[in-house]
Amino acid sequence: MSNLADNTKTQQPAYNYCALPLAAYACRPDQSLGRVHEEPESENRTPFQRDRDRIIHSSAFRRLKYKTQVFVYHEGDHYRTRLTHTLEVAQITRSIARALMVNEDLAEGIALAHDLGHTPFAHIGEEYLKKCMEPYGGFEHNDQSLRVLTTLERKYPEWNGLNLTWETLEGVVKHNGPMSEKPHIAVRELQEQTDLRLDTYASVEAQVAALSDDIAYNNHDVEDGLRAGLFTLADLEQLDLLKDALATSRARYGDLRPRYLVQEMIREMIGMMVQDVLATSRKNLSDLNPQSAEDIRTAGKAMVAFSDDMRKKVDDLREFLFARMYRHYTIIRIYGKVDKIITDLFTAFMKSYETLPDNWQRRVREAGAEGDEALRARIVADYIAGMTDRYAIREHERLFDLYWDLR
Ligand code: MG
């Protein structure tokens, strides 16, 4: 992985610039630890810009469009999907990264990649795929995001995956901070090629992307939940955070029509959270006074964080959303259907891998997995995890509906 660093000694990189002056603790493109497979650098983009562009052009990224965030895609065109969620995370990430004077391109790439490994049907889909994969080494969506980037995308004749820089991969792997539990398959395989230093913290850029994920989904879930009628503004007023945001909105505009009030409240909440993260992170950074990205990795705690007060308010909101939204009966009702779709597909493909599409059968043969159940299960899980909601439904119909063709 030190290829790029070595390159910089012999050839002057033409990409040695960023959009803004960077803080001392930011990740600099000319100090990247490079890629697993050596490549000539671009003349006009930094390695982190290229990573971001590769992620946007990946097939897994396009499929986020038809993957559920909370509501299944056909429930309404106004709700978030994994794709629009990801774009909101990237937007918040860029704002915070720029304000902290760290590398916006790197942070954006990590944000755009963070959910690539999600199964169809959101966390419900993951629960059932996890169950299917229990005897075969498990399934975990963060690890699967890495697997998409390092193995599953097939776009380059010389290697599998997108051959991203160490820093982008690190950011995806450490989405929840240093890795304390036993690494899953994608991390283990990457560890054989480069040391991700799993016990250290990730860059500020990665920390920004992770917290922006929290800011995005907590806010858009409130909006989507209200739209779906799962709770009301009066319910939300029991929460400190929402009460504050509503009070500010009402003080500014008086009696607003609910649709404007909701928008105003969400804007206010995102603003409050971003302000809080910036103030807290700046304080953390000024206390630590880091002189390099390395100082961030070994700081022993995350630099990018909510204040204790905001953390408590966000946790209360999460608890509310969990009870009132993710466990709402209209959502619970689809659990059984999702269980059937995922488990039926998994069982059918495991029973006969010849029911897989040609390119996936090829993957089974190339891996020598015909006679190896665990290897085959991993490939089947890769195929299912990569499906969009609607593709999974169609695939289930094709395999199990006797009269599909005659309808
Ligand atoms: Mg997310």
XYZ file of C-alpha atoms in Angstrom, residues 16-387:
372
model
C -1.167 18.295 -5.060
C -4.012 20.640 -4.356
C -7.375 20.694 -2.638
C -10.358 22.981 -2.810
C -9.285 24.840 0.324
C -6.244 25.187 2.530
C -6.256 22.179 4.823
C -5.777 22.045 8.578
C -2.638 20.269 9.814
C -4.739 17.288 10.940
C -6.492 16.812 7.568
C -5.676 13.930 5.229
C -3.488 15.236 2.447
C -3.780 13.573 -0.966
C -0.001 13.677 -1.472
C 0.467 11.720 1.752
C -2.030 8.987 0.932
C -0.866 5.466 1.721
C -1.976 4.578 -1.780
C -3.896 1.718 -3.360
C -3.478 -2.058 -3.122
C -2.805 -2.215 -6.882
C -0.419 0.397 -8.163
C -1.892 2.803 -10.725
C -0.600 5.926 -12.416
C -2.082 8.983 -10.769
C -4.543 11.265 -12.541
C -3.191 14.521 -13.857
C -6.060 16.639 -12.678
C -7.796 14.878 -9.808
C -6.488 13.971 -6.378
C -6.589 10.280 -5.389
C -9.544 11.046 -3.089
C -11.500 12.753 -5.875
C -10.921 9.684 -8.002
C -12.178 7.437 -5.216
C -15.350 9.501 -4.951
C -15.856 9.377 -8.737
C -15.342 5.610 -8.807
C -17.961 5.185 -6.101
C -20.499 7.330 -7.966
C -19.928 5.348 -11.172
C -20.253 1.982 -9.434
C -23.190 -0.294 -10.058
C -23.839 -0.717 -6.319
C -24.289 3.055 -6.039
C -26.980 3.096 -8.725
C -28.827 0.288 -6.990
C -29.206 2.418 -3.835
C -32.025 4.092 -5.734
C -34.351 1.133 -5.228
C -33.236 0.066 -1.791
C -35.449 0.887 1.153
C -34.345 3.294 3.841
C -37.421 2.760 6.039
C -40.357 2.586 3.622
C -40.498 0.093 0.771
C -40.057 1.844 -2.580
C -43.630 1.552 -3.800
C -45.098 3.262 -0.732
C -44.603 6.758 -2.095
C -42.318 8.840 -4.225
C -41.677 11.366 -1.464
C -39.915 9.089 0.990
C -36.176 8.690 1.297
C -34.476 5.813 -0.403
C -30.949 4.631 0.362
C -29.771 6.823 -2.497
C -31.376 10.066 -1.355
C -30.319 9.293 2.225
C -26.750 8.843 0.995
C -26.860 12.149 -0.891
C -28.129 13.947 2.214
C -25.315 12.410 4.258
C -22.800 13.537 1.624
C -24.186 17.084 1.653
C -23.965 17.416 5.448
C -20.540 15.770 5.385
C -19.215 18.313 2.897
C -20.499 21.250 4.932
C -18.923 20.025 8.168
C -15.690 18.891 6.500
C -15.215 22.271 4.873
C -15.940 24.118 8.111
C -13.338 21.988 9.923
C -10.884 22.557 7.045
C -10.388 18.867 6.369
C -10.401 17.057 3.057
C -13.878 17.466 1.593
C -13.233 15.019 -1.259
C -12.177 12.200 1.041
C -15.056 12.837 3.452
C -17.544 12.942 0.578
C -16.286 9.664 -0.884
C -16.626 7.907 2.466
C -20.156 9.317 2.883
C -21.190 8.149 -0.583
C -19.827 4.650 0.087
C -21.065 4.151 3.634
C -24.316 2.327 2.802
C -23.336 0.416 -0.355
C -23.491 -2.910 1.485
C -27.069 -2.618 2.667
C -29.434 -5.426 1.737
C -32.833 -4.877 0.133
C -35.640 -4.044 2.623
C -33.386 -2.106 4.972
C -32.547 -3.510 8.402
C -35.327 -6.080 8.175
C -33.710 -7.597 5.090
C -30.375 -7.629 6.852
C -31.816 -9.391 9.896
C -33.041 -12.299 7.791
C -29.940 -12.537 5.636
C -27.936 -12.575 8.861
C -30.014 -15.490 10.070
C -29.439 -17.396 6.806
C -25.693 -16.720 7.027
C -25.341 -17.668 10.702
C -23.776 -21.085 9.985
C -21.499 -19.592 7.312
C -19.641 -16.762 9.042
C -22.443 -14.215 9.378
C -23.373 -11.070 7.515
C -22.809 -7.447 8.496
C -23.714 -4.426 6.338
C -20.617 -2.318 7.111
C -18.400 -5.220 6.183
C -20.477 -5.748 3.070
C -19.957 -2.088 2.063
C -16.232 -2.753 2.161
C -16.720 -5.994 0.233
C -18.515 -4.084 -2.526
C -15.528 -1.756 -2.794
C -12.775 -4.377 -2.583
C -14.278 -7.436 -4.284
C -17.780 -7.269 -5.708
C -17.583 -4.402 -8.197
C -16.199 -5.830 -11.453
C -15.041 -2.960 -13.657
C -11.314 -3.403 -14.030
C -9.658 -6.185 -16.015
C -6.687 -6.340 -13.665
C -8.407 -6.563 -10.288
C -11.719 -7.002 -8.525
C -13.233 -4.049 -6.717
C -12.546 -0.352 -7.222
C -8.959 -0.248 -5.926
C -9.601 2.738 -3.656
C -7.051 4.473 -1.459
C -6.206 3.274 2.031
C -7.854 6.358 3.560
C -11.249 5.840 1.898
C -11.281 2.146 2.827
C -10.248 2.992 6.381
C -13.152 5.442 6.618
C -15.681 2.815 5.536
C -14.256 0.157 7.857
C -14.179 2.430 10.913
C -17.672 3.883 10.400
C -18.403 3.082 14.049
C -14.951 3.959 15.364
C -12.021 1.619 16.045
C -12.948 -1.998 15.428
C -13.351 -3.806 18.717
C -15.205 -6.943 17.632
C -13.756 -9.771 15.547
C -13.433 -8.534 11.949
C -15.757 -10.003 9.325
C -14.686 -11.460 5.993
C -14.055 -8.300 3.934
C -11.942 -6.668 6.630
C -10.020 -9.921 7.207
C -9.267 -10.269 3.495
C -8.172 -6.641 3.174
C -6.019 -6.962 6.297
C -3.999 -9.600 4.437
C -3.094 -6.971 1.840
C -2.671 -3.870 3.961
C -2.788 -3.018 7.641
C -5.896 -0.917 8.327
C -4.801 -0.347 11.936
C -8.167 -1.457 13.209
C -7.557 -0.357 16.791
C -6.965 3.307 15.931
C -9.534 6.001 15.267
C -10.287 6.945 11.679
C -9.453 10.301 10.119
C -11.466 13.427 10.930
C -12.927 13.055 7.427
C -14.316 9.596 8.260
C -15.582 10.789 11.639
C -17.435 13.631 9.920
C -19.104 11.210 7.496
C -20.186 8.935 10.355
C -21.768 11.713 12.405
C -23.399 13.228 9.323
C -25.117 9.865 8.858
C -26.703 10.305 12.323
C -27.742 13.876 11.544
C -29.259 12.933 8.188
C -31.305 9.916 9.172
C -32.628 11.292 12.452
C -33.925 14.345 10.646
C -35.277 12.729 7.522
C -36.920 9.944 9.493
C -38.830 12.570 11.469
C -40.017 14.123 8.222
C -40.884 10.798 6.578
C -42.603 9.515 9.723
C -44.774 12.634 9.927
C -45.646 12.350 6.252
C -46.649 8.725 6.722
C -48.825 9.660 9.706
C -46.929 7.402 12.125
C -46.826 10.232 14.681
C -47.814 13.882 14.960
C -46.128 17.182 15.714
C -47.756 17.072 19.163
C -46.058 13.700 19.806
C -42.715 15.149 18.779
C -43.087 18.101 21.119
C -42.460 15.760 24.046
C -38.852 15.582 22.894
C -36.501 18.384 24.005
C -34.775 18.687 20.670
C -37.991 18.985 18.698
C -39.558 21.282 21.270
C -36.598 23.677 20.905
C -36.706 23.556 17.108
C -40.469 24.134 17.010
C -40.246 26.985 19.510
C -37.597 28.724 17.395
C -39.650 28.233 14.229
C -42.825 29.551 15.870
C -41.012 32.513 17.405
C -39.764 33.443 13.963
C -42.944 32.937 11.957
C -45.858 32.745 14.367
C -48.637 30.365 13.344
C -47.359 28.545 10.299
C -49.273 26.022 8.233
C -48.104 22.548 9.323
C -46.300 21.764 6.066
C -44.140 24.872 6.427
C -43.739 24.382 10.153
C -42.369 20.866 9.624
C -39.873 22.070 7.021
C -38.834 24.955 9.233
C -38.423 22.622 12.215
C -36.284 20.146 10.245
C -34.086 22.954 8.920
C -33.719 24.290 12.430
C -32.836 20.845 13.817
C -30.220 20.101 11.180
C -28.747 23.543 11.835
C -28.680 22.970 15.611
C -27.012 19.579 15.238
C -24.410 20.825 12.763
C -23.652 23.844 14.977
C -23.285 21.572 17.977
C -20.940 19.180 16.153
C -18.814 22.050 14.913
C -18.516 23.690 18.335
C -17.789 20.385 20.117
C -15.331 19.163 17.474
C -13.478 22.484 17.379
C -13.134 22.351 21.153
C -11.884 18.735 21.020
C -9.414 19.650 18.289
C -8.125 22.708 20.065
C -7.655 20.704 23.308
C -5.709 17.993 21.482
C -3.905 20.383 19.145
C -3.158 17.672 16.561
C -0.324 18.372 14.115
C -1.083 15.573 11.691
C -3.710 13.043 10.630
C -1.688 10.526 12.658
C -2.353 12.511 15.856
C -6.090 12.066 15.164
C -5.751 8.301 14.740
C -3.938 7.908 18.055
C -5.956 10.495 20.020
C -7.783 7.782 22.009
C -11.182 9.368 21.381
C -13.278 10.684 18.527
C -12.732 14.350 17.711
C -15.965 14.786 15.807
C -18.815 14.433 18.257
C -22.012 15.893 19.662
C -21.856 17.640 23.029
C -23.147 15.480 25.922
C -26.325 17.523 25.974
C -26.988 17.078 22.241
C -26.027 13.387 22.382
C -28.682 12.849 25.038
C -31.304 14.697 22.970
C -30.426 12.720 19.839
C -30.589 9.448 21.800
C -34.064 10.396 23.064
C -35.149 11.068 19.497
C -33.730 7.711 18.400
C -35.629 5.945 21.116
C -38.814 7.691 20.028
C -38.252 6.823 16.369
C -37.492 3.234 17.246
C -40.748 2.789 19.134
C -43.004 4.890 16.930
C -41.548 4.337 13.489
C -39.299 1.304 13.079
C -41.638 -0.787 15.279
C -44.876 0.667 13.882
C -47.339 -2.048 12.944
C -47.364 -1.032 9.282
C -43.612 -1.684 9.207
C -43.816 -4.837 11.364
C -46.382 -6.237 8.946
C -43.847 -6.551 6.169
C -41.358 -8.445 8.379
C -42.942 -11.797 7.598
C -42.990 -11.088 3.863
C -39.369 -9.981 3.843
C -38.396 -13.068 5.858
C -40.073 -15.236 3.233
C -38.484 -13.479 0.268
C -34.933 -13.473 1.664
C -35.057 -16.956 3.178
C -36.738 -18.541 0.122
C -34.161 -17.002 -2.215
C -31.250 -18.053 -0.045
C -32.553 -21.610 0.319
C -33.247 -21.982 -3.400
C -29.816 -20.744 -4.471
C -28.110 -22.927 -1.879
C -30.089 -25.953 -3.027
C -29.017 -25.417 -6.612
C -26.496 -22.780 -7.566
C -27.484 -23.450 -11.178
C -30.566 -21.321 -10.571
C -28.263 -18.306 -10.184
C -27.802 -16.009 -13.214
C -24.820 -16.953 -15.413
C -22.405 -14.337 -14.095
C -23.069 -15.430 -10.504
C -22.627 -19.094 -11.424
C -19.305 -18.063 -12.896
C -18.344 -16.538 -9.566
C -19.189 -19.829 -7.857
C -16.998 -21.773 -10.289
C -14.143 -19.264 -10.220
C -14.070 -19.455 -6.435
C -14.145 -23.259 -6.584
C -17.261 -23.072 -4.417
C -19.298 -25.866 -6.074
C -18.342 -28.299 -3.342
C -17.755 -25.774 -0.568
C -20.971 -24.842 1.182
C -19.605 -21.876 3.170
C -17.967 -20.319 0.114
C -21.142 -20.819 -1.896
C -23.245 -19.257 0.865
C -21.036 -16.173 0.800
C -21.571 -15.762 -2.936
C -25.309 -16.287 -2.587
C -25.345 -13.670 0.205
C -23.407 -11.269 -2.034
C -25.994 -11.744 -4.770
C -28.969 -11.264 -2.432
C -27.414 -8.315 -0.564
C -26.797 -6.551 -3.867
C -30.452 -6.776 -4.918
